[in-house]
């Protein structure tokens, strides 16, 4: 699929609000594979939740539209305990269960045996290796079962994300990628969370605007970039884990 194909099929949706975009896709042909030969009935559209503020807002939207929506979490095994507490609180609030994906044990064992448990502090390539094993490879497994991938990416989050679109074609994974909150500000996200009493990670109240693995996340000072606490030892252009990158560039619509 090319950019002009996306514009032709979804051009009018690009200007719609987040809920309208989600409603369209959650009830489109991507909602189930029951009608396909050998179909399992699993939803072919899913929200990838990092359990950040944006994904908590999207969790509320998605489940309000479709209570049986598929939501998965890539559990790296190195989350803050506050993140696990949020998972429990969210499942209780919405009466749902996350689809949890872990990295392959053999890959983690080999990586840490060779490079040590905190290899990510030793250089950019080592950090990418850890993200590949713990996040990117598990993501590829689940994306292979999907037609549509929903994310909480926003343009305002980082310099690497200012060109994202609400609906894009992910060339590397061969599926549609929805970024319904692409144009939202941080203020809009938090206003939505408070208005709907949505559970959120209490680390946000301790100066953590962006939360990932515990060893790679720290609080930021007032006025600092939203993602400056993620991999703080690297330059802003390197602050992506690889989930949304192909050849070092953020995945956008095909040109």
PDB file of C-alpha atoms in Angstrom:
ATOM      1  CA  UNK A   1       0.000   0.000   0.000  1.00  0.00           C
ATOM      2  CA  UNK A   2       1.203   3.497  -0.840  1.00  0.00           C
ATOM      3  CA  UNK A   3       0.462   6.935   0.551  1.00  0.00           C
ATOM      4  CA  UNK A   4      -2.038   7.663  -2.215  1.00  0.00           C
ATOM      5  CA  UNK A   5      -3.858   4.393  -1.426  1.00  0.00           C
ATOM      6  CA  UNK A   6      -4.247   5.414   2.222  1.00  0.00           C
ATOM      7  CA  UNK A   7      -5.459   8.848   1.165  1.00  0.00           C
ATOM      8  CA  UNK A   8      -7.993   7.277  -1.191  1.00  0.00           C
ATOM      9  CA  UNK A   9      -9.392   4.802   1.340  1.00  0.00           C
ATOM     10  CA  UNK A  10      -9.007   6.731   4.571  1.00  0.00           C
ATOM     11  CA  UNK A  11      -8.454  10.361   3.617  1.00  0.00           C
ATOM     12  CA  UNK A  12     -11.711  11.528   5.168  1.00  0.00           C
ATOM     13  CA  UNK A  13     -10.935   9.656   8.392  1.00  0.00           C
ATOM     14  CA  UNK A  14      -7.593  11.423   8.841  1.00  0.00           C
ATOM     15  CA  UNK A  15      -9.521  14.515   9.925  1.00  0.00           C
ATOM     16  CA  UNK A  16     -11.891  12.683  12.259  1.00  0.00           C
ATOM     17  CA  UNK A  17     -11.674  12.636  16.046  1.00  0.00           C
ATOM     18  CA  UNK A  18      -9.972   9.732  17.784  1.00  0.00           C
ATOM     19  CA  UNK A  19     -13.216   8.009  18.832  1.00  0.00           C
ATOM     20  CA  UNK A  20     -14.604   8.138  15.294  1.00  0.00           C
ATOM     21  CA  UNK A  21     -11.462   6.568  13.844  1.00  0.00           C
ATOM     22  CA  UNK A  22     -11.481   3.825  16.458  1.00  0.00           C
ATOM     23  CA  UNK A  23     -15.169   3.113  15.994  1.00  0.00           C
ATOM     24  CA  UNK A  24     -14.703   2.752  12.240  1.00  0.00           C
ATOM     25  CA  UNK A  25     -11.905   0.217  12.537  1.00  0.00           C
ATOM     26  CA  UNK A  26     -13.160  -1.669  15.589  1.00  0.00           C
ATOM     27  CA  UNK A  27     -16.335  -2.542  13.696  1.00  0.00           C
ATOM     28  CA  UNK A  28     -14.823  -2.891  10.217  1.00  0.00           C
ATOM     29  CA  UNK A  29     -13.778  -6.110   8.544  1.00  0.00           C
ATOM     30  CA  UNK A  30     -10.690  -6.144  10.740  1.00  0.00           C
ATOM     31  CA  UNK A  31     -12.744  -6.786  13.867  1.00  0.00           C
ATOM     32  CA  UNK A  32     -12.750 -10.585  13.549  1.00  0.00           C
ATOM     33  CA  UNK A  33     -11.456 -13.413  11.377  1.00  0.00           C
ATOM     34  CA  UNK A  34     -14.496 -15.624  11.955  1.00  0.00           C
ATOM     35  CA  UNK A  35     -15.419 -15.380   8.279  1.00  0.00           C
ATOM     36  CA  UNK A  36     -11.990 -16.468   7.039  1.00  0.00           C
ATOM     37  CA  UNK A  37     -11.135 -20.141   6.424  1.00  0.00           C
ATOM     38  CA  UNK A  38      -9.918 -21.575   9.706  1.00  0.00           C
ATOM     39  CA  UNK A  39     -10.735 -18.344  11.514  1.00  0.00           C
ATOM     40  CA  UNK A  40     -10.373 -18.377  15.280  1.00  0.00           C
ATOM     41  CA  UNK A  41     -12.650 -15.462  16.086  1.00  0.00           C
ATOM     42  CA  UNK A  42      -9.710 -13.457  17.439  1.00  0.00           C
ATOM     43  CA  UNK A  43      -9.827  -9.740  16.770  1.00  0.00           C
ATOM     44  CA  UNK A  44      -7.518  -8.710  13.954  1.00  0.00           C
ATOM     45  CA  UNK A  45      -7.189  -5.213  15.411  1.00  0.00           C
ATOM     46  CA  UNK A  46      -5.485  -4.548  18.738  1.00  0.00           C
ATOM     47  CA  UNK A  47      -4.199  -1.765  20.942  1.00  0.00           C
ATOM     48  CA  UNK A  48      -0.560  -2.069  21.966  1.00  0.00           C
ATOM     49  CA  UNK A  49      -0.500  -0.600  25.456  1.00  0.00           C
ATOM     50  CA  UNK A  50       2.706   0.641  27.040  1.00  0.00           C
ATOM     51  CA  UNK A  51       0.538   1.606  30.045  1.00  0.00           C
ATOM     52  CA  UNK A  52       1.497   5.242  29.585  1.00  0.00           C
ATOM     53  CA  UNK A  53      -1.012   8.080  29.854  1.00  0.00           C
ATOM     54  CA  UNK A  54      -1.870   8.018  26.144  1.00  0.00           C
ATOM     55  CA  UNK A  55      -2.476   4.278  26.128  1.00  0.00           C
ATOM     56  CA  UNK A  56      -4.606   4.494  29.250  1.00  0.00           C
ATOM     57  CA  UNK A  57      -6.775   7.071  27.475  1.00  0.00           C
ATOM     58  CA  UNK A  58      -6.978   4.797  24.419  1.00  0.00           C
ATOM     59  CA  UNK A  59      -7.809   1.790  26.597  1.00  0.00           C
ATOM     60  CA  UNK A  60     -10.828   3.685  27.934  1.00  0.00           C
ATOM     61  CA  UNK A  61     -11.893   4.739  24.425  1.00  0.00           C
ATOM     62  CA  UNK A  62     -11.451   1.300  22.900  1.00  0.00           C
ATOM     63  CA  UNK A  63     -13.274  -0.579  25.648  1.00  0.00           C
ATOM     64  CA  UNK A  64     -16.079   1.986  25.686  1.00  0.00           C
ATOM     65  CA  UNK A  65     -16.607   1.280  21.992  1.00  0.00           C
ATOM     66  CA  UNK A  66     -15.990  -2.465  22.071  1.00  0.00           C
ATOM     67  CA  UNK A  67     -15.680  -4.213  25.472  1.00  0.00           C
ATOM     68  CA  UNK A  68     -14.121  -7.317  23.880  1.00  0.00           C
ATOM     69  CA  UNK A  69     -11.365  -5.340  22.168  1.00  0.00           C
ATOM     70  CA  UNK A  70      -7.916  -6.889  22.082  1.00  0.00           C
ATOM     71  CA  UNK A  71      -5.268  -5.060  24.154  1.00  0.00           C
ATOM     72  CA  UNK A  72      -1.749  -6.401  24.576  1.00  0.00           C
ATOM     73  CA  UNK A  73       1.241  -5.443  26.715  1.00  0.00           C
ATOM     74  CA  UNK A  74       4.890  -6.197  25.984  1.00  0.00           C
ATOM     75  CA  UNK A  75       6.141  -7.106  29.460  1.00  0.00           C
ATOM     76  CA  UNK A  76       9.922  -6.789  29.272  1.00  0.00           C
ATOM     77  CA  UNK A  77      10.358  -8.230  32.756  1.00  0.00           C
ATOM     78  CA  UNK A  78      11.954  -4.983  33.935  1.00  0.00           C
ATOM     79  CA  UNK A  79       8.949  -2.745  34.598  1.00  0.00           C
ATOM     80  CA  UNK A  80       8.593  -0.567  37.694  1.00  0.00           C
ATOM     81  CA  UNK A  81       6.352  -2.146  40.322  1.00  0.00           C
ATOM     82  CA  UNK A  82       4.062   0.888  39.906  1.00  0.00           C
ATOM     83  CA  UNK A  83       3.452  -0.243  36.326  1.00  0.00           C
ATOM     84  CA  UNK A  84       2.341  -3.677  37.462  1.00  0.00           C
ATOM     85  CA  UNK A  85       0.060  -2.036  40.016  1.00  0.00           C
ATOM     86  CA  UNK A  86      -1.498  -0.040  37.177  1.00  0.00           C
ATOM     87  CA  UNK A  87      -2.073  -3.208  35.159  1.00  0.00           C
ATOM     88  CA  UNK A  88      -3.993  -4.710  38.083  1.00  0.00           C
ATOM     89  CA  UNK A  89      -6.007  -1.519  38.647  1.00  0.00           C
ATOM     90  CA  UNK A  90      -6.916  -1.243  34.953  1.00  0.00           C
ATOM     91  CA  UNK A  91      -8.040  -4.859  34.658  1.00  0.00           C
ATOM     92  CA  UNK A  92     -10.189  -4.430  37.751  1.00  0.00           C
ATOM     93  CA  UNK A  93     -11.687  -1.135  36.555  1.00  0.00           C
ATOM     94  CA  UNK A  94     -12.701  -2.443  33.114  1.00  0.00           C
ATOM     95  CA  UNK A  95     -13.270  -6.111  33.892  1.00  0.00           C
ATOM     96  CA  UNK A  96     -10.766  -7.139  31.240  1.00  0.00           C
ATOM     97  CA  UNK A  97      -7.545  -9.114  30.911  1.00  0.00           C
ATOM     98  CA  UNK A  98      -4.488  -7.994  29.014  1.00  0.00           C
ATOM     99  CA  UNK A  99      -2.838 -10.210  26.447  1.00  0.00           C
ATOM    100  CA  UNK A 100       0.702 -10.386  27.890  1.00  0.00           C
ATOM    101  CA  UNK A 101       3.752 -11.037  25.734  1.00  0.00           C
ATOM    102  CA  UNK A 102       7.168 -11.821  27.193  1.00  0.00           C
ATOM    103  CA  UNK A 103      10.525 -11.994  25.421  1.00  0.00           C
ATOM    104  CA  UNK A 104      11.809 -15.438  24.523  1.00  0.00           C
ATOM    105  CA  UNK A 105      13.677 -16.806  27.546  1.00  0.00           C
ATOM    106  CA  UNK A 106      16.525 -18.223  25.433  1.00  0.00           C
ATOM    107  CA  UNK A 107      17.136 -14.824  23.826  1.00  0.00           C
ATOM    108  CA  UNK A 108      17.304 -13.039  27.170  1.00  0.00           C
ATOM    109  CA  UNK A 109      19.544 -15.719  28.648  1.00  0.00           C
ATOM    110  CA  UNK A 110      21.982 -15.565  25.744  1.00  0.00           C
ATOM    111  CA  UNK A 111      22.038 -11.757  25.707  1.00  0.00           C
ATOM    112  CA  UNK A 112      22.644 -11.323  29.417  1.00  0.00           C
ATOM    113  CA  UNK A 113      25.171 -14.165  29.587  1.00  0.00           C
ATOM    114  CA  UNK A 114      27.209 -12.512  26.858  1.00  0.00           C
ATOM    115  CA  UNK A 115      26.722  -8.814  27.610  1.00  0.00           C
ATOM    116  CA  UNK A 116      25.537  -8.568  31.223  1.00  0.00           C
ATOM    117  CA  UNK A 117      22.131  -7.577  32.664  1.00  0.00           C
ATOM    118  CA  UNK A 118      22.674  -3.830  32.217  1.00  0.00           C
ATOM    119  CA  UNK A 119      24.174  -3.914  28.741  1.00  0.00           C
ATOM    120  CA  UNK A 120      22.075  -0.905  27.648  1.00  0.00           C
ATOM    121  CA  UNK A 121      24.367   1.484  29.537  1.00  0.00           C
ATOM    122  CA  UNK A 122      27.366   0.334  27.497  1.00  0.00           C
ATOM    123  CA  UNK A 123      26.407   2.014  24.223  1.00  0.00           C
ATOM    124  CA  UNK A 124      23.664   2.679  21.719  1.00  0.00           C
ATOM    125  CA  UNK A 125      24.069  -0.630  19.887  1.00  0.00           C
ATOM    126  CA  UNK A 126      23.891  -2.578  23.129  1.00  0.00           C
ATOM    127  CA  UNK A 127      20.772  -0.672  24.182  1.00  0.00           C
ATOM    128  CA  UNK A 128      19.136  -1.438  20.831  1.00  0.00           C
ATOM    129  CA  UNK A 129      20.026  -5.102  21.289  1.00  0.00           C
ATOM    130  CA  UNK A 130      18.186  -5.189  24.616  1.00  0.00           C
ATOM    131  CA  UNK A 131      15.127  -3.447  23.166  1.00  0.00           C
ATOM    132  CA  UNK A 132      15.173  -5.838  20.214  1.00  0.00           C
ATOM    133  CA  UNK A 133      15.104  -8.926  22.414  1.00  0.00           C
ATOM    134  CA  UNK A 134      12.734  -7.637  25.081  1.00  0.00           C
ATOM    135  CA  UNK A 135      10.305  -5.571  22.992  1.00  0.00           C
ATOM    136  CA  UNK A 136      10.680  -5.655  19.214  1.00  0.00           C
ATOM    137  CA  UNK A 137      10.765  -9.416  18.730  1.00  0.00           C
ATOM    138  CA  UNK A 138       7.683 -10.038  20.945  1.00  0.00           C
ATOM    139  CA  UNK A 139       5.898  -7.238  19.095  1.00  0.00           C
ATOM    140  CA  UNK A 140       6.596  -8.872  15.744  1.00  0.00           C
ATOM    141  CA  UNK A 141       5.017 -12.083  16.996  1.00  0.00           C
ATOM    142  CA  UNK A 142       1.723 -10.432  17.846  1.00  0.00           C
ATOM    143  CA  UNK A 143       1.648  -8.119  14.821  1.00  0.00           C
ATOM    144  CA  UNK A 144       1.768 -11.179  12.585  1.00  0.00           C
ATOM    145  CA  UNK A 145      -1.762 -11.954  13.830  1.00  0.00           C
ATOM    146  CA  UNK A 146      -3.166  -8.478  13.121  1.00  0.00           C
ATOM    147  CA  UNK A 147      -4.500  -6.350  10.288  1.00  0.00           C
ATOM    148  CA  UNK A 148      -4.530  -3.120  12.314  1.00  0.00           C
ATOM    149  CA  UNK A 149      -2.241  -1.924  15.096  1.00  0.00           C
ATOM    150  CA  UNK A 150      -3.404   0.899  17.409  1.00  0.00           C
ATOM    151  CA  UNK A 151      -0.777   3.002  19.195  1.00  0.00           C
ATOM    152  CA  UNK A 152      -0.683   6.033  21.470  1.00  0.00           C
ATOM    153  CA  UNK A 153       1.943   7.938  19.491  1.00  0.00           C
ATOM    154  CA  UNK A 154       1.629  11.739  19.484  1.00  0.00           C
ATOM    155  CA  UNK A 155       3.514  14.255  17.355  1.00  0.00           C
ATOM    156  CA  UNK A 156       4.336  16.347  20.403  1.00  0.00           C
ATOM    157  CA  UNK A 157       6.133  13.544  22.228  1.00  0.00           C
ATOM    158  CA  UNK A 158       9.506  13.728  20.514  1.00  0.00           C
ATOM    159  CA  UNK A 159      11.427  15.102  17.536  1.00  0.00           C
ATOM    160  CA  UNK A 160      11.309  11.610  15.998  1.00  0.00           C
ATOM    161  CA  UNK A 161       7.490  11.643  16.034  1.00  0.00           C
ATOM    162  CA  UNK A 162       6.496  15.042  14.651  1.00  0.00           C
ATOM    163  CA  UNK A 163       5.573  13.645  11.235  1.00  0.00           C
ATOM    164  CA  UNK A 164       3.263  10.819  12.261  1.00  0.00           C
ATOM    165  CA  UNK A 165      -0.265  10.532  10.856  1.00  0.00           C
ATOM    166  CA  UNK A 166      -3.476   9.220  12.346  1.00  0.00           C
ATOM    167  CA  UNK A 167      -3.656   6.425   9.768  1.00  0.00           C
ATOM    168  CA  UNK A 168      -0.513   5.039   8.169  1.00  0.00           C
ATOM    169  CA  UNK A 169       0.768   1.937   6.439  1.00  0.00           C
ATOM    170  CA  UNK A 170       3.488   0.078   8.337  1.00  0.00           C
ATOM    171  CA  UNK A 171       5.612  -1.239   5.510  1.00  0.00           C
ATOM    172  CA  UNK A 172       7.865  -3.338   7.726  1.00  0.00           C
ATOM    173  CA  UNK A 173       5.044  -5.229   9.397  1.00  0.00           C
ATOM    174  CA  UNK A 174       2.550  -5.178   6.521  1.00  0.00           C
ATOM    175  CA  UNK A 175      -0.455  -3.731   8.334  1.00  0.00           C
ATOM    176  CA  UNK A 176      -2.329  -0.519   9.024  1.00  0.00           C
ATOM    177  CA  UNK A 177      -1.133   1.533  11.964  1.00  0.00           C
ATOM    178  CA  UNK A 178      -3.549   3.833  13.763  1.00  0.00           C
ATOM    179  CA  UNK A 179      -2.292   6.758  15.826  1.00  0.00           C
ATOM    180  CA  UNK A 180      -5.646   8.287  16.868  1.00  0.00           C
ATOM    181  CA  UNK A 181      -4.046  10.732  19.313  1.00  0.00           C
ATOM    182  CA  UNK A 182      -1.418  11.989  16.863  1.00  0.00           C
ATOM    183  CA  UNK A 183      -2.638  15.584  17.085  1.00  0.00           C
ATOM    184  CA  UNK A 184      -3.452  15.614  20.805  1.00  0.00           C
ATOM    185  CA  UNK A 185      -1.499  17.749  23.244  1.00  0.00           C
ATOM    186  CA  UNK A 186      -0.317  16.469  26.611  1.00  0.00           C
ATOM    187  CA  UNK A 187      -2.950  18.684  28.232  1.00  0.00           C
ATOM    188  CA  UNK A 188      -5.704  17.019  26.183  1.00  0.00           C
ATOM    189  CA  UNK A 189      -4.538  13.575  27.279  1.00  0.00           C
ATOM    190  CA  UNK A 190      -4.600  14.469  30.957  1.00  0.00           C
ATOM    191  CA  UNK A 191      -7.903  16.324  30.718  1.00  0.00           C
ATOM    192  CA  UNK A 192      -9.436  13.185  29.182  1.00  0.00           C
ATOM    193  CA  UNK A 193      -7.949  10.974  31.906  1.00  0.00           C
ATOM    194  CA  UNK A 194      -9.244  13.158  34.727  1.00  0.00           C
ATOM    195  CA  UNK A 195     -12.669  13.667  33.158  1.00  0.00           C
ATOM    196  CA  UNK A 196     -13.171   9.927  32.832  1.00  0.00           C
ATOM    197  CA  UNK A 197     -11.425   8.945  36.089  1.00  0.00           C
ATOM    198  CA  UNK A 198      -9.041   6.646  34.205  1.00  0.00           C
ATOM    199  CA  UNK A 199      -6.368   4.799  36.236  1.00  0.00           C
ATOM    200  CA  UNK A 200      -2.834   5.999  35.539  1.00  0.00           C
ATOM    201  CA  UNK A 201       0.684   5.210  36.706  1.00  0.00           C
ATOM    202  CA  UNK A 202       1.419   7.045  39.952  1.00  0.00           C
ATOM    203  CA  UNK A 203       4.973   7.650  38.729  1.00  0.00           C
ATOM    204  CA  UNK A 204       3.457  10.358  36.528  1.00  0.00           C
ATOM    205  CA  UNK A 205       2.850  12.351  39.718  1.00  0.00           C
ATOM    206  CA  UNK A 206       6.520  11.954  40.623  1.00  0.00           C
ATOM    207  CA  UNK A 207       7.946  13.617  37.521  1.00  0.00           C
ATOM    208  CA  UNK A 208       7.843  10.721  35.049  1.00  0.00           C
ATOM    209  CA  UNK A 209       6.008  11.903  31.899  1.00  0.00           C
ATOM    210  CA  UNK A 210       7.182   8.862  29.910  1.00  0.00           C
ATOM    211  CA  UNK A 211       7.657   5.478  31.581  1.00  0.00           C
ATOM    212  CA  UNK A 212       9.432   2.457  30.197  1.00  0.00           C
ATOM    213  CA  UNK A 213      11.702  -0.117  31.813  1.00  0.00           C
ATOM    214  CA  UNK A 214      12.882   0.818  35.291  1.00  0.00           C
ATOM    215  CA  UNK A 215      16.644   0.942  34.525  1.00  0.00           C
ATOM    216  CA  UNK A 216      16.065   3.130  31.463  1.00  0.00           C
ATOM    217  CA  UNK A 217      13.587   5.660  32.881  1.00  0.00           C
ATOM    218  CA  UNK A 218      14.022   8.506  35.336  1.00  0.00           C
ATOM    219  CA  UNK A 219      12.094  11.580  36.422  1.00  0.00           C
ATOM    220  CA  UNK A 220      12.574  14.820  34.495  1.00  0.00           C
ATOM    221  CA  UNK A 221      12.861  18.412  35.605  1.00  0.00           C
ATOM    222  CA  UNK A 222      10.187  21.036  34.840  1.00  0.00           C
ATOM    223  CA  UNK A 223      10.595  22.307  31.283  1.00  0.00           C
ATOM    224  CA  UNK A 224      12.563  19.300  30.054  1.00  0.00           C
ATOM    225  CA  UNK A 225      11.471  17.343  26.982  1.00  0.00           C
ATOM    226  CA  UNK A 226       8.724  14.782  27.642  1.00  0.00           C
ATOM    227  CA  UNK A 227      11.018  11.886  26.743  1.00  0.00           C
ATOM    228  CA  UNK A 228      14.221  13.259  28.230  1.00  0.00           C
ATOM    229  CA  UNK A 229      13.898  10.763  31.077  1.00  0.00           C
ATOM    230  CA  UNK A 230      13.969   7.809  28.680  1.00  0.00           C
ATOM    231  CA  UNK A 231      17.504   6.592  27.871  1.00  0.00           C
ATOM    232  CA  UNK A 232      18.709   9.938  29.236  1.00  0.00           C
ATOM    233  CA  UNK A 233      22.320   9.164  28.294  1.00  0.00           C
ATOM    234  CA  UNK A 234      21.460   9.251  24.561  1.00  0.00           C
ATOM    235  CA  UNK A 235      20.715  12.076  22.135  1.00  0.00           C
ATOM    236  CA  UNK A 236      17.064  13.007  21.365  1.00  0.00           C
ATOM    237  CA  UNK A 237      17.313  11.499  17.874  1.00  0.00           C
ATOM    238  CA  UNK A 238      18.093   8.075  19.388  1.00  0.00           C
ATOM    239  CA  UNK A 239      15.211   7.916  21.857  1.00  0.00           C
ATOM    240  CA  UNK A 240      13.196   5.181  20.141  1.00  0.00           C
ATOM    241  CA  UNK A 241      13.213   1.545  21.232  1.00  0.00           C
ATOM    242  CA  UNK A 242      12.687   0.201  17.724  1.00  0.00           C
ATOM    243  CA  UNK A 243       8.987  -0.644  17.961  1.00  0.00           C
ATOM    244  CA  UNK A 244       8.116   2.118  15.516  1.00  0.00           C
ATOM    245  CA  UNK A 245      11.295   2.193  13.425  1.00  0.00           C
ATOM    246  CA  UNK A 246      12.450   0.729  10.139  1.00  0.00           C
ATOM    247  CA  UNK A 247      16.092   1.285   9.237  1.00  0.00           C
ATOM    248  CA  UNK A 248      16.338   3.872  11.981  1.00  0.00           C
ATOM    249  CA  UNK A 249      13.346   5.934  10.808  1.00  0.00           C
ATOM    250  CA  UNK A 250       9.894   6.234  12.323  1.00  0.00           C
ATOM    251  CA  UNK A 251       7.308   4.248  10.384  1.00  0.00           C
ATOM    252  CA  UNK A 252       5.008   6.547   8.406  1.00  0.00           C
ATOM    253  CA  UNK A 253       2.835   6.074   5.345  1.00  0.00           C
ATOM    254  CA  UNK A 254       4.589   4.610   2.330  1.00  0.00           C
ATOM    255  CA  UNK A 255       5.708   7.276  -0.093  1.00  0.00           C
TER     256      UNK A 255
END
